[in-house]
JSON list of C-alpha atoms in Angstrom, two decimals:
[
{"chain": "P", "resi": 259, "resn": "ARG", "atom": "CA", "xyz": [169.66, 88.38, 59.33]},
{"chain": "P", "resi": 260, "resn": "PHE", "atom": "CA", "xyz": [167.34, 85.41, 59.11]},
{"chain": "P", "resi": 261, "resn": "ALA", "atom": "CA", "xyz": [168.16, 84.32, 62.63]},
{"chain": "P", "resi": 262, "resn": "ALA", "atom": "CA", "xyz": [167.32, 87.66, 63.95]},
{"chain": "P", "resi": 263, "resn": "THR", "atom": "CA", "xyz": [164.15, 87.76, 61.97]},
{"chain": "P", "resi": 264, "resn": "THR", "atom": "CA", "xyz": [163.08, 84.35, 63.21]},
{"chain": "P", "resi": 265, "resn": "PHE", "atom": "CA", "xyz": [164.09, 85.36, 66.86]},
{"chain": "P", "resi": 266, "resn": "ILE", "atom": "CA", "xyz": [161.89, 88.53, 66.74]},
{"chain": "P", "resi": 267, "resn": "ALA", "atom": "CA", "xyz": [159.01, 86.59, 65.27]},
{"chain": "P", "resi": 268, "resn": "GLY", "atom": "CA", "xyz": [159.11, 83.97, 67.77]},
{"chain": "P", "resi": 269, "resn": "THR", "atom": "CA", "xyz": [159.37, 86.50, 70.54]},
{"chain": "P", "resi": 270, "resn": "VAL", "atom": "CA", "xyz": [156.27, 88.50, 69.06]},
{"chain": "P", "resi": 271, "resn": "LEU", "atom": "CA", "xyz": [154.38, 85.08, 69.04]},
{"chain": "P", "resi": 272, "resn": "CYS", "atom": "CA", "xyz": [155.28, 84.09, 72.60]},
{"chain": "P", "resi": 273, "resn": "CYS", "atom": "CA", "xyz": [154.29, 87.51, 73.99]},
{"chain": "P", "resi": 274, "resn": "SER", "atom": "CA", "xyz": [151.14, 87.72, 71.86]},
{"chain": "P", "resi": 275, "resn": "GLY", "atom": "CA", "xyz": [150.38, 84.10, 73.47]},
{"chain": "P", "resi": 276, "resn": "VAL", "atom": "CA", "xyz": [151.10, 85.08, 76.87]},
{"chain": "P", "resi": 277, "resn": "ALA", "atom": "CA", "xyz": [148.74, 88.38, 76.42]},
{"chain": "P", "resi": 278, "resn": "ALA", "atom": "CA", "xyz": [146.01, 86.11, 75.05]},
{"chain": "P", "resi": 279, "resn": "VAL", "atom": "CA", "xyz": [146.12, 83.75, 77.90]},
{"chain": "P", "resi": 280, "resn": "VAL", "atom": "CA", "xyz": [146.01, 86.92, 80.57]},
{"chain": "P", "resi": 281, "resn": "TRP", "atom": "CA", "xyz": [143.19, 88.54, 78.84]},
{"chain": "P", "resi": 282, "resn": "THR", "atom": "CA", "xyz": [141.19, 85.39, 78.67]},
{"chain": "P", "resi": 283, "resn": "VAL", "atom": "CA", "xyz": [141.77, 84.55, 82.23]},
{"chain": "P", "resi": 284, "resn": "ARG", "atom": "CA", "xyz": [140.76, 88.06, 83.38]},
{"chain": "P", "resi": 285, "resn": "LYS", "atom": "CA", "xyz": [137.54, 87.82, 81.32]},
{"chain": "P", "resi": 286, "resn": "TYR", "atom": "CA", "xyz": [136.60, 84.38, 82.20]},
{"chain": "P", "resi": 287, "resn": "PHE", "atom": "CA", "xyz": [137.10, 84.96, 85.95]},
{"chain": "P", "resi": 288, "resn": "GLU", "atom": "CA", "xyz": [136.24, 88.50, 85.99]},
{"chain": "P", "resi": 289, "resn": "ILE", "atom": "CA", "xyz": [139.41, 89.50, 87.84]},
{"chain": "P", "resi": 290, "resn": "ASP", "atom": "CA", "xyz": [140.24, 93.21, 87.74]},
{"chain": "P", "resi": 291, "resn": "SER", "atom": "CA", "xyz": [143.63, 93.16, 89.61]},
{"chain": "P", "resi": 292, "resn": "ILE", "atom": "CA", "xyz": [146.47, 90.95, 90.70]},
{"chain": "P", "resi": 293, "resn": "GLU", "atom": "CA", "xyz": [145.09, 90.87, 94.19]},
{"chain": "P", "resi": 294, "resn": "ASP", "atom": "CA", "xyz": [141.87, 89.46, 92.85]},
{"chain": "P", "resi": 295, "resn": "PHE", "atom": "CA", "xyz": [143.76, 86.78, 91.00]},
{"chain": "P", "resi": 296, "resn": "GLY", "atom": "CA", "xyz": [145.62, 85.87, 94.13]},
{"chain": "P", "resi": 297, "resn": "LYS", "atom": "CA", "xyz": [142.46, 85.52, 96.07]},
{"chain": "P", "resi": 298, "resn": "LEU", "atom": "CA", "xyz": [140.97, 83.25, 93.37]},
{"chain": "P", "resi": 299, "resn": "MET", "atom": "CA", "xyz": [143.74, 81.16, 93.11]},
{"chain": "P", "resi": 300, "resn": "ARG", "atom": "CA", "xyz": [144.02, 80.60, 96.89]},
{"chain": "P", "resi": 301, "resn": "HIS", "atom": "CA", "xyz": [140.66, 79.38, 96.88]},
{"chain": "P", "resi": 302, "resn": "GLN", "atom": "CA", "xyz": [140.66, 77.46, 93.64]},
{"chain": "P", "resi": 303, "resn": "VAL", "atom": "CA", "xyz": [144.24, 75.81, 93.82]},
{"chain": "P", "resi": 304, "resn": "PRO", "atom": "CA", "xyz": [143.63, 73.55, 97.05]},
{"chain": "P", "resi": 305, "resn": "HIS", "atom": "CA", "xyz": [140.30, 72.47, 95.89]},
{"chain": "P", "resi": 306, "resn": "GLN", "atom": "CA", "xyz": [141.33, 71.53, 92.44]},
{"chain": "P", "resi": 307, "resn": "SER", "atom": "CA", "xyz": [144.51, 69.88, 93.64]},
{"chain": "P", "resi": 308, "resn": "ASN", "atom": "CA", "xyz": [142.64, 67.74, 95.97]},
{"chain": "P", "resi": 309, "resn": "ARG", "atom": "CA", "xyz": [140.26, 66.81, 93.41]},
{"chain": "P", "resi": 310, "resn": "ILE", "atom": "CA", "xyz": [143.09, 65.93, 90.98]},
{"chain": "P", "resi": 311, "resn": "ARG", "atom": "CA", "xyz": [145.15, 63.99, 93.62]},
{"chain": "P", "resi": 312, "resn": "SER", "atom": "CA", "xyz": [141.98, 62.01, 94.45]},
{"chain": "P", "resi": 313, "resn": "SER", "atom": "CA", "xyz": [141.56, 61.01, 90.82]},
{"chain": "P", "resi": 314, "resn": "ILE", "atom": "CA", "xyz": [144.93, 60.00, 90.06]},
{"chain": "P", "resi": 315, "resn": "GLN", "atom": "CA", "xyz": [145.78, 58.21, 93.55]},
{"chain": "P", "resi": 316, "resn": "PRO", "atom": "CA", "xyz": [144.59, 54.77, 92.41]},
{"chain": "P", "resi": 317, "resn": "GLY", "atom": "CA", "xyz": [146.68, 55.01, 89.39]},
{"chain": "P", "resi": 318, "resn": "LEU", "atom": "CA", "xyz": [149.72, 56.29, 91.35]},
{"chain": "P", "resi": 319, "resn": "ASP", "atom": "CA", "xyz": [149.36, 53.26, 94.03]},
{"chain": "P", "resi": 320, "resn": "SER", "atom": "CA", "xyz": [149.33, 50.62, 91.10]},
{"chain": "P", "resi": 321, "resn": "LEU", "atom": "CA", "xyz": [152.46, 52.25, 89.52]},
{"chain": "P", "resi": 322, "resn": "ARG", "atom": "CA", "xyz": [154.15, 52.31, 92.78]},
{"chain": "P", "resi": 323, "resn": "HIS", "atom": "CA", "xyz": [153.39, 48.78, 93.69]},
{"chain": "P", "resi": 324, "resn": "PHE", "atom": "CA", "xyz": [154.35, 47.64, 90.17]},
{"chain": "P", "resi": 325, "resn": "ALA", "atom": "CA", "xyz": [157.54, 49.59, 90.43]},
{"chain": "P", "resi": 326, "resn": "SER", "atom": "CA", "xyz": [158.50, 48.36, 93.71]},
{"chain": "P", "resi": 327, "resn": "SER", "atom": "CA", "xyz": [157.95, 44.62, 92.79]},
{"chain": "P", "resi": 328, "resn": "THR", "atom": "CA", "xyz": [159.60, 44.69, 89.27]},
{"chain": "P", "resi": 329, "resn": "VAL", "atom": "CA", "xyz": [162.36, 47.20, 89.22]},
{"chain": "P", "resi": 330, "resn": "PRO", "atom": "CA", "xyz": [164.51, 45.81, 92.01]},
{"chain": "P", "resi": 331, "resn": "GLN", "atom": "CA", "xyz": [164.34, 42.30, 90.41]},
{"chain": "P", "resi": 332, "resn": "THR", "atom": "CA", "xyz": [165.27, 43.76, 87.17]},
{"chain": "P", "resi": 333, "resn": "PHE", "atom": "CA", "xyz": [167.92, 45.93, 88.33]},
{"chain": "P", "resi": 334, "resn": "ASN", "atom": "CA", "xyz": [169.38, 43.19, 90.55]},
{"chain": "P", "resi": 335, "resn": "SER", "atom": "CA", "xyz": [169.64, 40.53, 87.55]},
{"chain": "P", "resi": 336, "resn": "ALA", "atom": "CA", "xyz": [171.20, 43.40, 85.52]},
{"chain": "P", "resi": 337, "resn": "LYS", "atom": "CA", "xyz": [173.86, 44.13, 88.39]},
{"chain": "P", "resi": 338, "resn": "GLU", "atom": "CA", "xyz": [174.74, 40.51, 88.80]},
{"chain": "P", "resi": 339, "resn": "SER", "atom": "CA", "xyz": [175.17, 39.99, 85.22]},
{"chain": "P", "resi": 340, "resn": "LEU", "atom": "CA", "xyz": [177.38, 43.08, 84.92]},
{"chain": "P", "resi": 341, "resn": "GLN", "atom": "CA", "xyz": [179.39, 42.25, 87.94]},
{"chain": "P", "resi": 342, "resn": "SER", "atom": "CA", "xyz": [180.17, 38.77, 86.58]},
{"chain": "P", "resi": 343, "resn": "SER", "atom": "CA", "xyz": [181.47, 40.10, 83.26]},
{"chain": "P", "resi": 344, "resn": "SER", "atom": "CA", "xyz": [185.21, 40.43, 82.52]},
{"chain": "P", "resi": 345, "resn": "ILE", "atom": "CA", "xyz": [184.94, 43.94, 81.63]},
{"chain": "P", "resi": 346, "resn": "TYR", "atom": "CA", "xyz": [183.52, 44.77, 84.99]},
{"chain": "P", "resi": 347, "resn": "GLN", "atom": "CA", "xyz": [186.39, 42.75, 86.76]},
{"chain": "P", "resi": 348, "resn": "THR", "atom": "CA", "xyz": [189.09, 44.46, 84.72]},
{"chain": "P", "resi": 349, "resn": "ILE", "atom": "CA", "xyz": [187.80, 47.86, 85.50]},
{"chain": "P", "resi": 350, "resn": "SER", "atom": "CA", "xyz": [187.17, 47.21, 89.05]},
{"chain": "P", "resi": 351, "resn": "ALA", "atom": "CA", "xyz": [190.77, 46.02, 89.51]},
{"chain": "P", "resi": 352, "resn": "ARG", "atom": "CA", "xyz": [192.04, 49.00, 87.78]},
{"chain": "P", "resi": 353, "resn": "ILE", "atom": "CA", "xyz": [190.08, 51.23, 90.06]},
{"chain": "P", "resi": 354, "resn": "GLN", "atom": "CA", "xyz": [191.41, 49.50, 93.22]},
{"chain": "P", "resi": 355, "resn": "ARG", "atom": "CA", "xyz": [195.01, 49.72, 92.05]},
{"chain": "P", "resi": 356, "resn": "ALA", "atom": "CA", "xyz": [194.40, 53.43, 91.31]},
{"chain": "P", "resi": 357, "resn": "SER", "atom": "CA", "xyz": [192.70, 54.39, 94.18]},
{"chain": "P", "resi": 358, "resn": "THR", "atom": "CA", "xyz": [195.34, 52.69, 96.72]},
{"chain": "P", "resi": 359, "resn": "PRO", "atom": "CA", "xyz": [197.98, 54.99, 97.71]},
{"chain": "P", "resi": 360, "resn": "PRO", "atom": "CA", "xyz": [201.48, 54.28, 96.75]},
{"chain": "P", "resi": 361, "resn": "GLU", "atom": "CA", "xyz": [203.88, 53.03, 99.54]},
{"chain": "P", "resi": 362, "resn": "PRO", "atom": "CA", "xyz": [206.38, 55.74, 100.66]},
{"chain": "P", "resi": 363, "resn": "ASP", "atom": "CA", "xyz": [210.03, 55.05, 99.55]},
{"chain": "P", "resi": 364, "resn": "PRO", "atom": "CA", "xyz": [212.02, 53.80, 102.42]},
{"chain": "P", "resi": 365, "resn": "LEU", "atom": "CA", "xyz": [214.40, 56.67, 103.74]},
{"chain": "P", "resi": 366, "resn": "PRO", "atom": "CA", "xyz": [218.08, 55.71, 103.13]},
{"chain": "P", "resi": 367, "resn": "GLU", "atom": "CA", "xyz": [219.91, 54.64, 106.47]},
{"chain": "P", "resi": 368, "resn": "LYS", "atom": "CA", "xyz": [222.34, 57.09, 107.96]},
{"chain": "P", "resi": 369, "resn": "ASP", "atom": "CA", "xyz": [225.77, 55.86, 108.23]},
{"chain": "P", "resi": 370, "resn": "SER", "atom": "CA", "xyz": [226.73, 56.49, 111.84]},
{"chain": "P", "resi": 371, "resn": "SER", "atom": "CA", "xyz": [230.41, 56.61, 111.06]},
{"chain": "P", "resi": 372, "resn": "ALA", "atom": "CA", "xyz": [230.16, 59.47, 108.71]},
{"chain": "P", "resi": 373, "resn": "GLN", "atom": "CA", "xyz": [231.10, 62.89, 110.16]},
{"chain": "P", "resi": 374, "resn": "PRO", "atom": "CA", "xyz": [229.09, 66.01, 109.34]},
{"chain": "P", "resi": 375, "resn": "PRO", "atom": "CA", "xyz": [230.80, 68.07, 106.76]},
{"chain": "P", "resi": 376, "resn": "SER", "atom": "CA", "xyz": [232.83, 70.61, 108.84]},
{"chain": "P", "resi": 377, "resn": "SER", "atom": "CA", "xyz": [232.51, 74.29, 108.13]},
{"chain": "P", "resi": 378, "resn": "PRO", "atom": "CA", "xyz": [235.47, 76.04, 106.37]},
{"chain": "P", "resi": 379, "resn": "PRO", "atom": "CA", "xyz": [237.33, 78.47, 108.79]},
{"chain": "P", "resi": 380, "resn": "VAL", "atom": "CA", "xyz": [236.51, 81.81, 108.58]}
]
C-alpha cells in the first residue's frame, strides 16, 4: 500500500514538473503550437550548439591531448605488470588448453583376414 501511494505521488510530481516546464517555455518564447516550437528550435539549436561547442573546444582539446599522452602509458604499464604475473600465466595456459580441440581417437585397424558375418539362410 505504501509503495503504491509513493508511486502515485512520484508520478503526480513528475507530471506536474513536465507541465510547469511546458507552460514556462510556451510563455517565455510566446509559442502557440508545436509547429511554432519546431521552427524556434530549428533556429535556436544550431546557433546555441555552435556557441557551446566553441566555448568548450579548448578544454576538449587539452583533455584529448592529456588522455592521448597519459592513458596509453598507464595502460601499457598496467598491462605489462598483469602479463608478468603468475595468475595471468596460469589463466592464459588454461584458456589455451581449453580452446585447443582434442585430437580425434584413431580408428581401430580392420583385420583383413576377418570375414564379414554371413547372413543366416532364409
